[in-house]
Coordinates of C-alpha atoms in Angstrom, one line a residue:
X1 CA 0.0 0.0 0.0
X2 CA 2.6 2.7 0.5
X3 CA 4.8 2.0 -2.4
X4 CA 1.5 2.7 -4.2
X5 CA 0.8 6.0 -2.6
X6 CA 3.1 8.3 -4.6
X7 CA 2.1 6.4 -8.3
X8 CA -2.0 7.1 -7.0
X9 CA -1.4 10.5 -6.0
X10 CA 0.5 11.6 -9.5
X11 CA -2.6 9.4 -11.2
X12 CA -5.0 11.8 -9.3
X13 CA -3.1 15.3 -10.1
X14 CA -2.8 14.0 -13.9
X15 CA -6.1 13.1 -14.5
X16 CA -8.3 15.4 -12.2
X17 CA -5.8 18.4 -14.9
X18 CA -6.6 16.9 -18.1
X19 CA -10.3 16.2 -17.5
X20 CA -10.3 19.7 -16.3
X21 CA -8.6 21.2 -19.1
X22 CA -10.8 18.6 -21.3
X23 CA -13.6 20.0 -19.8
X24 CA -12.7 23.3 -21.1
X25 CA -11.2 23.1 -24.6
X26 CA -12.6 19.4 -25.9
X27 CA -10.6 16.4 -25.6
X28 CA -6.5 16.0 -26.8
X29 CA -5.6 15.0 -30.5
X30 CA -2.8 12.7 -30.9
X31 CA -0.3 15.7 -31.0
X32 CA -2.0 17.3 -27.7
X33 CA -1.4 13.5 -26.2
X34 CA 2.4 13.4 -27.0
X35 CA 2.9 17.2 -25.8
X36 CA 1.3 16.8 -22.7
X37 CA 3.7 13.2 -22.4
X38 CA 6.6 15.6 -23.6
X39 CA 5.5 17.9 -20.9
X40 CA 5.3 15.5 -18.6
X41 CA 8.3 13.7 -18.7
X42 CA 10.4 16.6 -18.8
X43 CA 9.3 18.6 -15.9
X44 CA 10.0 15.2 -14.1
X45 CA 13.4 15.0 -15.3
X46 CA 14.5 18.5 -14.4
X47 CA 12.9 18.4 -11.0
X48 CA 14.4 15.4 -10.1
X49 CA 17.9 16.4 -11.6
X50 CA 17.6 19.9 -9.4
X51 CA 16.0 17.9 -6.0
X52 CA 19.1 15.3 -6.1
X53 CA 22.0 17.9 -7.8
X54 CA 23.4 15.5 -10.0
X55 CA 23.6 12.8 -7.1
X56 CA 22.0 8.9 -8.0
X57 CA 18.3 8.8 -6.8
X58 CA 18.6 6.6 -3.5
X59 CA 15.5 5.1 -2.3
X60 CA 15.1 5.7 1.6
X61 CA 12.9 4.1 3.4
X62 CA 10.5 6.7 5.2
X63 CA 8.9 6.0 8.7
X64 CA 5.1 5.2 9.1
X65 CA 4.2 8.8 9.6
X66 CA 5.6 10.0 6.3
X67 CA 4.0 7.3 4.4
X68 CA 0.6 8.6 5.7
X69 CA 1.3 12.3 4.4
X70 CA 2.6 10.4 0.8
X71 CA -0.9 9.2 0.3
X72 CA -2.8 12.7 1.6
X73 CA -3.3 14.1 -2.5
X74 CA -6.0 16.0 -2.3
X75 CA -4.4 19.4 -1.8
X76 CA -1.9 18.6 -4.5
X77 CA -4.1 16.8 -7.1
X78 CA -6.6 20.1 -6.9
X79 CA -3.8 22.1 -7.0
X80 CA -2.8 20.2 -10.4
X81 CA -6.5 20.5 -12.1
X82 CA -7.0 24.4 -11.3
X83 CA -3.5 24.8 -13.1
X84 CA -5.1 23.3 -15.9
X85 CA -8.0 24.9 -16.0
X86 CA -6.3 28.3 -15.9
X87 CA -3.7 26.8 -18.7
X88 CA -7.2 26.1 -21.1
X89 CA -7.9 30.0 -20.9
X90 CA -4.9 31.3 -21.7
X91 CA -3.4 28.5 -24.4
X92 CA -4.7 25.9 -26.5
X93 CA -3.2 22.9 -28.9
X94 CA -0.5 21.1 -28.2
X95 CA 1.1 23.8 -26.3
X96 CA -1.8 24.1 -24.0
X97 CA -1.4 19.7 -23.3
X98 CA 2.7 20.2 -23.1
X99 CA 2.4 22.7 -20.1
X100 CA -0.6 20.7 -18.9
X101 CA 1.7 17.7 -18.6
X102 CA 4.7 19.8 -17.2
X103 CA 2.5 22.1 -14.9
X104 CA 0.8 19.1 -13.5
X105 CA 4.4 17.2 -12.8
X106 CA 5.4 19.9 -10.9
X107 CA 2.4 21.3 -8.8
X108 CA 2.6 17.7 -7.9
X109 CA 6.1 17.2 -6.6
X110 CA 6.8 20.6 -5.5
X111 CA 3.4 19.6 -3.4
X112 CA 4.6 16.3 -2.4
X113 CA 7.7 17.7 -1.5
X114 CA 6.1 20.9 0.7
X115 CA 4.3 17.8 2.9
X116 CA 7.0 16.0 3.3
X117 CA 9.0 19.4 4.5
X118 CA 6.3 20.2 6.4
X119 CA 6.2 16.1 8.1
X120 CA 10.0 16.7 8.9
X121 CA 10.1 20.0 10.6
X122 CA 7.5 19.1 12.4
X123 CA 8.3 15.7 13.3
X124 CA 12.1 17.2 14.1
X125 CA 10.0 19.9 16.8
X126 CA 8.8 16.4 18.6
X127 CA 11.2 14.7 18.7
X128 CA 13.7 17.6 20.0
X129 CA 11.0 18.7 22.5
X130 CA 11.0 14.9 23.7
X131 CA 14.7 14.0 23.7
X132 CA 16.2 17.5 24.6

């Protein structure tokens, strides 16, 4: 169940986006599809390059607590479809699905990344005010 969390989350953000946009401008044509995969992919790239500096992508282990703030998406997957919705007044055509893709990939990590900065501080307050 908590390996899953992050995939479900990022399935949320991406879908609640594109049915929003969707909703606004008709559904993608095949060049829409690949520019918001395009989009996608690299806004994922170039945040993970920036969040590890070049470093290889270790997978730590989190504790319990963090897991439960990995699956908590709502925030970040409504955060994802109102970016699209104000992307489909402003654009349209493929450039309108490429920064729906890259818009979405980042509201969504940045997001993910804010709880998890937000877990550790506070977890870091406990545990200091508990072990002084």
């Amino acid at each position: 169940m908590a390996a899953s969390a992050a995939p479900h989350g990022y399935t949320l953000a991406l879908w609640a986006a594109t049915a929003m946009t969707s909703t606004e401008r008709g559904g993608p044509g095949t060049a829409d599809v690949l520019a918001l995969l395009a989009g996608a992919t690299l806004a994922f790239v170039a945040l993970g390059a920036v969040a590890h500096s070049g470093a290889p992508m270790a997978s730590d282990r989190p504790s319990v607590d963090a897991r439960i703030w990995a699956a908590f998406h709502l925030p970040t997957a409504a955060s994802a479809a109102l970016a699209g919705l104000l992307l489909a007044q402003f654009c349209s055509g493929p450039l309108l699905w490429g920064l729906v893709g890259a818009t979405t990939t980042a509201v969504y990590l940045l997001g993910v990344s804010a709880q998890f900065l937000c877990f550790a501080v506070s977890s870091h307050r406990t545990t200091k005010d508990t072990h002084p």
